[in-house]
Tab-separated table of C-alpha atoms in Angstrom:
chain	number	residue	atom	x	y	z
A	693	MET	CA	-20.591	10.384	18.168
A	694	VAL	CA	-18.303	10.053	15.179
A	695	THR	CA	-20.991	9.040	12.671
A	696	ASP	CA	-22.802	12.340	13.335
A	697	LYS	CA	-19.750	14.408	12.431
A	698	VAL	CA	-17.975	12.457	9.697
A	699	SER	CA	-19.658	11.682	6.401
A	700	TYR	CA	-18.846	8.605	4.353
A	701	SER	CA	-16.877	10.765	1.917
A	702	GLU	CA	-14.606	11.816	4.827
A	703	CYS	CA	-14.254	8.424	6.555
A	704	VAL	CA	-10.941	6.689	5.784
A	705	GLY	CA	-11.986	3.255	7.088
A	706	CYS	CA	-9.263	3.012	9.744
A	707	SER	CA	-11.408	1.297	12.450
A	708	ALA	CA	-9.849	3.419	15.222
A	709	CYS	CA	-13.318	4.303	16.518
A	710	ALA	CA	-14.268	0.632	16.899
A	711	ASN	CA	-10.987	-0.046	18.705
A	712	ILE	CA	-11.417	2.803	21.218
A	713	CYS	CA	-15.113	2.398	22.103
A	714	PRO	CA	-15.299	1.416	25.826
A	715	LYS	CA	-18.747	-0.119	25.371
A	716	GLY	CA	-17.839	-2.129	22.275
A	717	ILE	CA	-20.917	-0.859	20.432
A	718	ILE	CA	-19.169	0.272	17.240
A	719	SER	CA	-19.054	-2.418	14.597
A	720	ILE	CA	-17.379	-2.203	11.208
A	721	LYS	CA	-19.500	-3.123	8.191
A	722	GLN	CA	-19.044	-3.024	4.440
A	723	ASN	CA	-21.164	-0.432	2.661
A	724	ASN	CA	-22.665	-0.963	-0.788
A	725	GLU	CA	-19.327	-0.039	-2.415
A	726	GLY	CA	-17.504	-2.634	-0.332
A	727	PHE	CA	-15.633	-0.199	1.925
A	728	GLU	CA	-15.592	-0.586	5.691
A	729	VAL	CA	-17.535	2.025	7.679
A	730	PRO	CA	-18.477	2.283	11.379
A	731	MET	CA	-21.967	1.433	12.599
A	732	ILE	CA	-22.949	2.588	16.112
A	733	ASN	CA	-25.624	1.127	18.363
A	734	CYS	CA	-26.898	4.562	19.373
A	735	SER	CA	-29.195	3.287	22.119
A	736	GLU	CA	-26.168	2.104	24.130
A	737	CYS	CA	-23.860	5.064	23.411
A	738	ILE	CA	-22.677	6.863	26.587
A	739	GLN	CA	-21.563	9.994	24.662
A	740	CYS	CA	-17.955	9.713	25.906
A	741	GLY	CA	-16.623	11.252	22.688
A	742	LEU	CA	-13.633	8.930	22.408
A	743	CYS	CA	-14.576	7.853	18.883
A	744	GLU	CA	-14.443	11.485	17.786
A	745	LYS	CA	-11.040	12.054	19.387
A	746	VAL	CA	-9.349	9.223	17.457
A	747	CYS	CA	-10.888	9.972	14.056
A	748	PRO	CA	-8.306	11.217	11.533
A	749	GLY	CA	-11.159	12.815	9.596
A	750	LEU	CA	-11.859	15.131	12.539
A	751	ASN	CA	-8.452	15.684	14.098
A	752	THR	CA	-4.959	16.795	13.253
A	753	ILE	CA	-1.686	15.759	14.863
A	754	VAL	CA	0.955	18.265	15.884
A	755	GLU	CA	4.375	16.909	14.989
A	756	GLY	CA	7.848	18.400	15.147
A	757	ASP	CA	9.449	20.268	12.256
A	758	TYR	CA	12.218	17.728	11.648
A	759	PRO	CA	13.705	18.340	8.177
A	760	LYS	CA	12.664	15.562	5.811
A	761	LYS	CA	15.403	13.869	3.799
A	762	GLY	CA	15.177	11.754	0.655
A	763	TYR	CA	17.304	8.715	-0.159
A	764	VAL	CA	17.718	6.275	-2.998
A	765	VAL	CA	17.884	2.867	-1.312
A	766	LYS	CA	18.095	-0.770	-2.335
A	767	SER	CA	18.907	-3.983	-0.532
A	768	ASN	CA	22.336	-5.462	-1.149
A	769	GLU	CA	20.685	-8.855	-1.696
A	770	LEU	CA	19.412	-9.336	-5.258
A	771	ALA	CA	17.018	-12.067	-4.109
A	772	VAL	CA	15.431	-9.622	-1.658
A	773	ARG	CA	14.901	-7.046	-4.397
A	774	ARG	CA	13.485	-9.589	-6.836
A	775	ASN	CA	10.892	-10.658	-4.273
A	776	SER	CA	9.974	-7.129	-3.194
A	777	SER	CA	7.760	-4.582	-4.923
A	778	SER	CA	10.621	-2.107	-5.237
A	779	GLY	CA	14.069	-2.104	-3.586
A	780	GLY	CA	13.555	-4.368	-0.573
A	781	VAL	CA	13.811	-1.676	2.124
A	782	PHE	CA	10.718	-2.816	4.011
A	783	PHE	CA	12.135	-6.344	4.245
A	784	GLU	CA	15.426	-5.095	5.693
A	785	LEU	CA	13.668	-2.836	8.225
A	786	ALA	CA	11.309	-5.626	9.267
A	787	LYS	CA	14.178	-8.090	9.621
A	788	GLN	CA	15.937	-5.672	11.982
A	789	ILE	CA	12.844	-5.346	14.211
A	790	ILE	CA	12.373	-9.125	14.380
A	791	LYS	CA	16.048	-9.519	15.372
A	792	GLN	CA	15.287	-7.293	18.359
A	793	GLU	CA	12.454	-9.675	19.324
A	794	GLY	CA	10.002	-7.052	18.154
A	795	LYS	CA	6.891	-7.366	16.014
A	796	VAL	CA	6.004	-6.042	12.582
A	797	VAL	CA	2.450	-5.073	11.662
A	798	GLY	CA	1.273	-4.776	8.076
A	799	ALA	CA	-1.105	-6.090	5.437
A	800	ILE	CA	-1.163	-9.727	4.291
A	801	PHE	CA	-3.336	-11.988	2.166
A	802	ASN	CA	-5.180	-14.346	4.507
A	803	GLU	CA	-6.261	-17.906	3.649
A	804	GLU	CA	-9.188	-16.542	1.626
A	805	ASN	CA	-6.886	-14.087	-0.200
A	806	ALA	CA	-8.578	-11.161	1.538
A	807	VAL	CA	-6.253	-8.374	2.683
A	808	VAL	CA	-6.042	-7.953	6.460
A	809	HIS	CA	-3.622	-6.353	8.907
A	810	TYR	CA	-1.469	-8.879	10.729
A	811	ILE	CA	1.179	-8.976	13.463
A	812	ALA	CA	4.359	-10.797	12.422
A	813	THR	CA	6.476	-12.260	15.213
A	814	PHE	CA	8.984	-14.478	13.387
A	815	SER	CA	11.305	-13.875	10.444
A	816	ASP	CA	9.375	-16.387	8.332
A	817	ASP	CA	6.292	-14.185	8.724
A	818	ILE	CA	7.915	-11.206	7.009
A	819	ALA	CA	7.356	-12.746	3.573
A	820	LYS	CA	3.587	-12.464	4.107
A	821	LEU	CA	3.900	-8.718	4.636
A	822	ARG	CA	6.045	-8.025	1.584
A	823	GLN	CA	4.811	-6.564	-1.681
A	824	SER	CA	2.025	-4.149	-2.470
A	825	LYS	CA	-1.619	-5.055	-1.941
A	826	TYR	CA	-3.807	-2.869	-4.130
A	827	VAL	CA	-6.903	-3.177	-1.962
A	828	GLN	CA	-7.880	-1.645	1.385
A	829	SER	CA	-7.131	-3.942	4.307
A	830	ARG	CA	-9.377	-4.996	7.156
A	831	LYS	CA	-7.898	-3.705	10.409
A	832	GLY	CA	-10.142	-5.424	12.951
A	833	LYS	CA	-8.794	-4.813	16.473
A	834	ILE	CA	-5.211	-4.348	15.314
A	835	PHE	CA	-4.760	-0.970	17.044
A	836	SER	CA	-5.773	-2.451	20.400
A	837	GLU	CA	-3.353	-5.345	19.865
A	838	ILE	CA	-0.531	-2.939	19.010
A	839	LYS	CA	-1.165	-0.924	22.170
A	840	SER	CA	-1.035	-4.098	24.251
A	841	GLU	CA	2.366	-5.005	22.768
A	842	LEU	CA	3.714	-1.493	23.280
A	843	GLU	CA	2.622	-1.466	26.919
A	844	LYS	CA	4.590	-4.689	27.421
A	845	GLY	CA	7.705	-2.957	26.087
A	846	THR	CA	7.774	-4.825	22.763
A	847	ALA	CA	9.291	-2.989	19.803
A	848	VAL	CA	6.581	-2.649	17.145
A	849	MET	CA	6.935	-1.469	13.555
A	850	PHE	CA	3.630	-0.503	11.951
A	851	VAL	CA	3.310	-0.162	8.187
A	852	GLY	CA	0.208	1.375	6.663
A	853	THR	CA	-1.235	4.208	4.621
A	854	PRO	CA	-0.629	7.768	5.870
A	855	CYS	CA	-4.193	7.967	7.222
A	856	GLU	CA	-3.759	4.654	9.065
A	857	VAL	CA	-0.564	5.894	10.719
A	858	ALA	CA	-2.375	9.086	11.775
A	859	ALA	CA	-5.270	7.015	13.144
A	860	LEU	CA	-2.913	4.777	15.126
A	861	LYS	CA	-1.180	7.762	16.716
A	862	LEU	CA	-4.509	9.370	17.621
A	863	PHE	CA	-5.646	6.071	19.128
A	864	LEU	CA	-2.477	5.652	21.204
A	865	VAL	CA	-2.582	9.288	22.437
A	866	LYS	CA	0.940	9.210	23.897
A	867	ASN	CA	4.238	8.706	22.116
A	868	TYR	CA	5.921	5.330	22.536
A	869	GLU	CA	9.677	5.126	22.077
A	870	ASN	CA	9.267	1.470	21.065
A	871	LEU	CA	6.865	2.293	18.204
A	872	PHE	CA	8.322	2.652	14.703
A	873	THR	CA	6.029	3.749	11.888
A	874	CYS	CA	6.270	3.536	8.112
A	875	ASP	CA	3.786	4.834	5.599
A	876	PHE	CA	4.067	4.883	1.820
A	877	ILE	CA	3.230	7.187	-1.044
A	878	CYS	CA	-0.371	6.162	-1.477
A	879	LYS	CA	-2.497	6.456	-4.589
A	880	GLY	CA	-5.671	5.509	-2.735
A	881	ALA	CA	-7.586	2.601	-1.223
A	882	ALA	CA	-9.298	0.216	-3.651
A	883	SER	CA	-12.602	-1.451	-2.792
A	884	PRO	CA	-12.326	-4.932	-1.200
A	885	LYS	CA	-15.651	-5.789	-2.843
A	886	ILE	CA	-14.308	-5.040	-6.328
A	887	TYR	CA	-11.159	-7.059	-5.654
A	888	GLU	CA	-13.309	-9.987	-4.484
A	889	VAL	CA	-15.538	-9.796	-7.579
A	890	TYR	CA	-12.450	-9.666	-9.805
A	891	LEU	CA	-10.882	-12.678	-8.103
A	892	LYS	CA	-14.077	-14.730	-8.239
A	893	GLU	CA	-14.430	-14.082	-11.961
A	894	LEU	CA	-10.911	-15.403	-12.561
A	895	GLU	CA	-11.497	-18.399	-10.281
A	896	LYS	CA	-14.571	-19.268	-12.325
A	897	LYS	CA	-12.620	-18.918	-15.563
A	898	TYR	CA	-9.747	-21.115	-14.349
A	899	LYS	CA	-12.061	-23.504	-12.464
A	900	SER	CA	-9.937	-23.308	-9.329
A	901	LYS	CA	-9.441	-21.279	-6.165
A	902	ALA	CA	-6.662	-18.692	-6.175
A	903	LYS	CA	-3.655	-19.800	-4.144
A	904	ILE	CA	-1.176	-16.917	-4.516
A	905	VAL	CA	-1.853	-13.301	-5.523
A	906	ASN	CA	1.032	-10.990	-6.428
A	907	PHE	CA	0.152	-7.488	-7.613
A	908	ARG	CA	3.766	-6.618	-8.413
A	909	GLU	CA	5.395	-9.552	-10.221
A	910	LYS	CA	8.633	-8.304	-11.817
A	911	SER	CA	9.802	-10.929	-14.320
A	912	LEU	CA	9.175	-8.376	-17.111
A	913	GLY	CA	10.963	-5.737	-15.067
A	914	TRP	CA	10.206	-3.440	-12.149
A	915	SER	CA	8.842	-0.684	-14.384
A	916	ASN	CA	6.631	-3.079	-16.353
A	917	TYR	CA	5.230	-5.080	-13.453
A	918	SER	CA	2.380	-7.552	-13.770
A	919	ILE	CA	-0.268	-9.108	-11.609
A	920	LYS	CA	0.291	-12.841	-11.224
A	921	ILE	CA	-2.238	-15.249	-9.729
A	922	VAL	CA	-1.427	-18.914	-9.157
A	923	PHE	CA	-4.405	-21.255	-8.782
A	924	GLU	CA	-4.684	-24.437	-6.759
A	925	ASN	CA	-4.957	-26.532	-9.939
A	926	GLY	CA	-1.605	-25.183	-11.167
A	927	SER	CA	-3.001	-22.674	-13.646
A	928	VAL	CA	-1.343	-19.262	-13.777
A	929	TYR	CA	-2.846	-15.919	-14.760
A	930	LYS	CA	-0.412	-13.116	-15.542
A	931	LYS	CA	-0.951	-9.751	-17.213
A	932	ASP	CA	0.841	-6.434	-17.033
A	933	ARG	CA	-0.636	-3.269	-15.571
A	934	TYR	CA	-2.034	-2.153	-18.939
A	935	HIS	CA	-3.807	-5.382	-19.854
A	936	ASP	CA	-5.221	-6.585	-16.547
A	937	TRP	CA	-8.612	-5.014	-15.960
A	938	TYR	CA	-8.187	-4.661	-12.201
A	939	LEU	CA	-4.870	-2.833	-12.517
A	940	ARG	CA	-6.294	-0.725	-15.346
A	941	GLY	CA	-9.311	0.246	-13.253
A	942	TYR	CA	-7.204	1.019	-10.200
A	943	ILE	CA	-4.032	2.584	-11.580
A	944	GLU	CA	-5.102	4.107	-14.880
A	945	GLU	CA	-8.753	5.029	-14.350
A	946	ASN	CA	-9.321	5.592	-10.593
A	947	LEU	CA	-12.609	3.739	-10.944
A	948	PHE	CA	-13.058	2.081	-7.576
A	949	LEU	CA	-11.142	4.035	-4.934
A	950	ARG	CA	-12.522	5.188	-1.605
A	951	LYS	CA	-14.226	8.593	-1.759
A	952	SER	CA	-12.044	10.122	0.953
A	953	CYS	CA	-8.968	9.444	-1.202
A	954	SER	CA	-9.981	12.217	-3.614
A	955	ALA	CA	-9.549	14.786	-0.817
A	956	CYS	CA	-6.802	13.162	1.261
A	957	LYS	CA	-5.634	15.166	4.289
A	958	PHE	CA	-2.316	13.357	4.460
A	959	LYS	CA	-0.464	14.547	1.385
A	960	GLY	CA	2.831	16.391	1.154
A	961	ASN	CA	4.443	17.119	4.495
A	962	ASN	CA	1.236	16.377	6.400
A	963	ARG	CA	2.234	12.832	7.320
A	964	PHE	CA	3.169	11.415	10.700
A	965	SER	CA	5.293	8.344	10.117
A	966	ASP	CA	8.977	8.008	10.895
A	967	ILE	CA	9.696	6.827	7.364
A	968	THR	CA	7.875	7.079	4.040
A	969	LEU	CA	8.537	4.296	1.512
A	970	ALA	CA	7.936	4.360	-2.240
A	971	ASP	CA	9.152	3.243	-5.624
A	972	PHE	CA	11.820	5.642	-6.868
A	973	TRP	CA	10.187	6.153	-10.252
A	974	GLY	CA	12.498	7.990	-12.631
A	975	VAL	CA	15.607	7.047	-10.681
A	976	GLY	CA	17.484	6.403	-13.936
A	977	LYS	CA	17.090	10.071	-14.850
A	978	VAL	CA	18.913	11.015	-11.656
A	979	LYS	CA	21.697	8.472	-12.172
A	980	ARG	CA	21.528	5.889	-14.924
A	981	LYS	CA	23.513	3.309	-12.947
A	982	TRP	CA	20.905	3.283	-10.158
A	983	ASP	CA	18.263	1.776	-12.432
A	984	ASP	CA	18.808	-1.888	-13.287
A	985	ASP	CA	15.024	-2.496	-13.470
A	986	LEU	CA	15.118	-4.849	-10.485
A	987	GLY	CA	13.492	-2.272	-8.215
A	988	THR	CA	14.784	0.795	-6.409
A	989	SER	CA	13.211	2.374	-3.344
A	990	LEU	CA	12.700	5.979	-2.387
A	991	VAL	CA	12.943	6.497	1.375
A	992	ILE	CA	11.960	9.746	3.077
A	993	THR	CA	12.951	10.113	6.711
A	994	ASN	CA	10.373	12.244	8.521
A	995	THR	CA	11.782	12.075	12.065
A	996	ALA	CA	15.049	11.533	13.904
A	997	LYS	CA	13.767	8.050	14.694
A	998	GLY	CA	13.347	7.462	10.965
A	999	GLU	CA	16.989	8.413	10.409
A	1000	GLN	CA	17.990	5.946	13.121
A	1001	MET	CA	15.896	3.210	11.501
A	1002	LEU	CA	17.670	3.722	8.175
A	1003	GLU	CA	21.071	3.851	9.870
A	1004	GLY	CA	20.240	0.580	11.634
A	1005	ILE	CA	20.160	-1.296	8.318
A	1006	SER	CA	23.133	0.490	6.724
A	1007	ASP	CA	25.122	-2.748	6.414
A	1008	GLU	CA	22.281	-4.368	4.445
A	1009	ILE	CA	21.590	-1.632	1.890
A	1010	PHE	CA	22.985	0.785	-0.643
A	1011	ASP	CA	21.751	4.311	0.093
A	1012	GLU	CA	22.549	7.824	-1.023
A	1013	GLN	CA	20.832	11.081	-0.173
A	1014	VAL	CA	18.938	12.814	-2.980
A	1015	PRO	CA	17.299	16.268	-2.865
A	1016	LEU	CA	13.603	15.783	-2.140
A	1017	ASP	CA	12.369	17.860	-5.065
A	1018	ILE	CA	14.338	15.637	-7.443
A	1019	ALA	CA	13.444	12.397	-5.655
A	1020	LEU	CA	9.711	13.125	-5.845
A	1021	LYS	CA	9.474	14.084	-9.528
A	1022	GLY	CA	8.090	10.653	-10.392
A	1023	ASN	CA	5.682	10.486	-7.439
A	1024	SER	CA	2.994	13.125	-7.900
A	1025	THR	CA	0.670	11.380	-5.427
A	1026	TYR	CA	3.046	12.370	-2.632
A	1027	TYR	CA	1.546	15.835	-3.027
A	1028	ASP	CA	-1.753	15.355	-4.836
A	1029	SER	CA	-4.948	13.406	-4.226
A	1030	ILE	CA	-6.288	11.316	-7.072
A	1031	ILE	CA	-8.991	12.666	-9.362
A	1032	PRO	CA	-11.728	10.010	-9.370
A	1033	SER	CA	-13.102	8.749	-12.648
A	1034	PRO	CA	-16.248	10.624	-13.733
A	1035	HIS	CA	-17.754	7.141	-14.149
A	1036	ARG	CA	-16.994	6.034	-10.576
A	1037	ASP	CA	-20.560	6.101	-9.245
A	1038	SER	CA	-21.972	4.462	-12.380
A	1039	PHE	CA	-19.336	1.746	-12.129
A	1040	PHE	CA	-20.384	0.855	-8.576
A	1041	VAL	CA	-24.022	0.606	-9.695
A	1042	ASP	CA	-23.264	-1.506	-12.759
A	1043	ILE	CA	-20.875	-3.913	-11.022
A	1044	ASP	CA	-23.803	-5.429	-9.112
A	1045	HIS	CA	-25.392	-6.547	-12.379
A	1046	ASN	CA	-22.519	-7.323	-14.751
A	1047	LEU	CA	-19.204	-9.156	-14.971
A	1048	PHE	CA	-16.232	-7.301	-13.546
A	1049	SER	CA	-14.225	-7.373	-16.780
A	1050	GLU	CA	-17.146	-6.156	-18.886
A	1051	THR	CA	-17.934	-3.335	-16.465
A	1052	VAL	CA	-14.349	-2.064	-16.323
A	1053	LYS	CA	-14.023	-2.404	-20.086
A	1054	GLN	CA	-17.101	-0.239	-20.531
A	1055	TYR	CA	-15.570	2.623	-18.577
A	1056	ALA	CA	-11.832	2.120	-18.997
A	1057	TYR	CA	-11.239	0.956	-22.546
A	1058	LYS	CA	-9.182	3.546	-24.399
A	1059	GLY	CA	-9.408	2.191	-27.879
A	1060	PHE	CA	-7.094	0.582	-30.416
A	1061	PRO	CA	-4.559	3.424	-30.897
A	1062	ALA	CA	-3.757	3.587	-27.195
A	1063	GLU	CA	-3.408	-0.192	-27.068
A	1064	MET	CA	-1.012	-0.107	-30.008
A	1065	LYS	CA	1.145	2.549	-28.325
A	1066	ARG	CA	1.385	0.430	-25.210
A	1067	GLU	CA	2.247	-2.694	-27.192
A	1068	VAL	CA	5.078	-0.874	-28.982
A	1069	ARG	CA	6.356	0.647	-25.731
A	1070	ASN	CA	6.307	-2.731	-23.985
A	1071	LYS	CA	8.152	-4.422	-26.860
A	1072	LEU	CA	10.829	-1.709	-26.849
A	1073	HIS	CA	11.145	-1.992	-23.074
A	1074	TRP	CA	11.642	-5.755	-23.388
A	1075	ILE	CA	14.297	-5.340	-26.110
A	1076	VAL	CA	16.217	-2.730	-24.080
A	1077	ARG	CA	16.078	-4.863	-20.938
A	1078	LYS	CA	17.349	-7.960	-22.780
A	1079	GLY	CA	20.119	-5.839	-24.277
A	1080	ARG	CA	21.227	-4.677	-20.835
A	1081	ILE	CA	21.337	-8.245	-19.571
A	1082	LEU	CA	23.404	-9.411	-22.577
A	1083	ILE	CA	25.845	-6.510	-22.239
A	1084	SER	CA	26.304	-7.224	-18.538
A	1085	LYS	CA	27.357	-10.787	-19.418
A	1086	ILE	CA	30.052	-9.789	-21.912
A	1087	ASP	CA	33.624	-10.213	-20.705
A	1088	PHE	CA	35.569	-7.209	-21.969
A	1089	GLN	CA	38.943	-8.471	-20.810
């Protein structure tokens, strides 16, 4: 059985084993770090081995050697870009699938603001799937539901981490022409428990339940994004990635990521989606005019189907091919796994006894000089951005 062969440090939390078990004896539970892991009722196990066959920690997928291509891409609609984490490509792809009476599967915030995978059927649902969620999602029985839709002939687009895409393909066994897959350049999966503790601390401070969570609010610009939380009482919390303790712990310090993310098997070319999506960080160094700080996407087509997907939205986007080595200069996590904080294990012990903000501050605080550098950089960024906006409004005629 899979729990005998895969340690916690290798488990990616995909839930494929629970979806495939014919006896239904594999349940998914949170461990003490808040990550989902499989639990097997061994007394009822029939030793069929299916859970081992679908585990991405144990298996590899043989894919074709289609030449990968990189593109700079952004939606033609400014409103789409403003409401997307980067350039709005996911929205345009999802819209195309829905037009074909297909379904789009990705992560949403549910009514409790937990992150779960969800099947979108209508165009109004796409908004729930947009934007980055910096916390690992609960998958539940989503793979089984996807298979059911595929067997009915429904077009399905699945969006997930590279390991989730690999798990889905292992679960499905055969290739489906009506399945379209997107992964993204993934830093790593953050603990749902830590996210919940963080949110509860803010809800206590603002004396209200959180209503809307946005990890990538862009009013200060795409490159200086903020987390914004709107509460039911109308209060608003907003801080940029350097001053919010959750974003600091996740992005800057690697404090509360899943253990398997430090030795990820799905880096570089070892990914099995049709399309890889990402922010095109450093796009202005390739061509200055491509960076208006509203968000620009990097798209990597990994298969012929991926090329067809991009071609299918050509009327809705600006796109231009860019050599992959240049396109990926600002995305080191395409190739490399994260290096976990040396304080990771201590953090997970201390979080059970202390406030979230105090615990992160203990392990992540860099001191006054670093804070000053960031303040100066942010002020300069704001001045430059305002200058660009003013210049764009000048009539030179």
